[in-house]
mmCIF file with all atom_site columns, C-alpha atoms in Angstrom:
data_model
loop_
_atom_site.group_PDB
_atom_site.id
_atom_site.type_symbol
_atom_site.label_atom_id
_atom_site.label_alt_id
_atom_site.label_comp_id
_atom_site.label_asym_id
_atom_site.label_entity_id
_atom_site.label_seq_id
_atom_site.pdbx_PDB_ins_code
_atom_site.Cartn_x
_atom_site.Cartn_y
_atom_site.Cartn_z
_atom_site.occupancy
_atom_site.B_iso_or_equiv
_atom_site.pdbx_formal_charge
_atom_site.auth_seq_id
_atom_site.auth_comp_id
_atom_site.auth_asym_id
_atom_site.auth_atom_id
_atom_site.pdbx_PDB_model_num
ATOM 1  C CA . MET A 1 1  ? 0.675  15.921  6.877   1.00 55.00 ? 1  MET A CA 1
ATOM 2  C CA . TYR A 1 2  ? -1.851 13.466  8.213   1.00 61.00 ? 2  TYR A CA 1
ATOM 3  C CA . GLN A 1 3  ? -2.842 12.448  4.467   1.00 66.00 ? 3  GLN A CA 1
ATOM 4  C CA . LEU A 1 4  ? -0.010 11.769  3.897   1.00 61.00 ? 4  LEU A CA 1
ATOM 5  C CA . SER A 1 5  ? 0.690  9.837   6.786   1.00 65.00 ? 5  SER A CA 1
ATOM 6  C CA . VAL A 1 6  ? -2.699 8.148   5.543   1.00 60.00 ? 6  VAL A CA 1
ATOM 7  C CA . GLU A 1 7  ? -1.987 7.606   1.648   1.00 68.00 ? 7  GLU A CA 1
ATOM 8  C CA . GLN A 1 8  ? 1.533  5.823   3.116   1.00 67.00 ? 8  GLN A CA 1
ATOM 9  C CA . HIS A 1 9  ? -0.298 3.419   5.430   1.00 64.00 ? 9  HIS A CA 1
ATOM 10 C CA . PHE A 1 10 ? -2.991 2.685   2.532   1.00 67.00 ? 10 PHE A CA 1
ATOM 11 C CA . ASP A 1 11 ? 0.514  2.204   0.312   1.00 71.00 ? 11 ASP A CA 1
ATOM 12 C CA . ALA A 1 12 ? 1.490  -0.070  2.795   1.00 71.00 ? 12 ALA A CA 1
ATOM 13 C CA . ALA A 1 13 ? -1.127 -1.771  2.996   1.00 68.00 ? 13 ALA A CA 1
ATOM 14 C CA . HIS A 1 14 ? -1.344 -2.785  -0.072  1.00 67.00 ? 14 HIS A CA 1
ATOM 15 C CA . PHE A 1 15 ? 1.908  -3.080  -1.343  1.00 70.00 ? 15 PHE A CA 1
ATOM 16 C CA . LEU A 1 16 ? 1.379  -6.220  1.407   1.00 66.00 ? 16 LEU A CA 1
ATOM 17 C CA . ARG A 1 17 ? -2.129 -7.582  0.169   1.00 66.00 ? 17 ARG A CA 1
ATOM 18 C CA . GLY A 1 18 ? -1.123 -7.126  -3.179  1.00 63.00 ? 18 GLY A CA 1
ATOM 19 C CA . TYR A 1 19 ? 2.919  -8.252  -3.076  1.00 62.00 ? 19 TYR A CA 1
ATOM 20 C CA . ARG A 1 20 ? 1.076  -12.207 -4.318  1.00 60.00 ? 20 ARG A CA 1
ATOM 21 C CA . GLY A 1 21 ? -1.275 -10.777 -6.040  1.00 58.00 ? 21 GLY A CA 1
ATOM 22 C CA . LYS A 1 22 ? -1.692 -8.236  -9.194  1.00 59.00 ? 22 LYS A CA 1
ATOM 23 C CA . CYS A 1 23 ? 1.608  -6.343  -8.087  1.00 52.00 ? 23 CYS A CA 1
ATOM 24 C CA . GLU A 1 24 ? 3.875  -9.445  -8.556  1.00 53.00 ? 24 GLU A CA 1
ATOM 25 C CA . ALA A 1 25 ? 2.478  -10.367 -12.138 1.00 49.00 ? 25 ALA A CA 1
#
């Protein structure tokens, strides 16, 4: 459960920073 929480948080942070980056392309 801890791993899931960390993974979800990291994914959210990466999505926010990557939204206007490579993820958008």
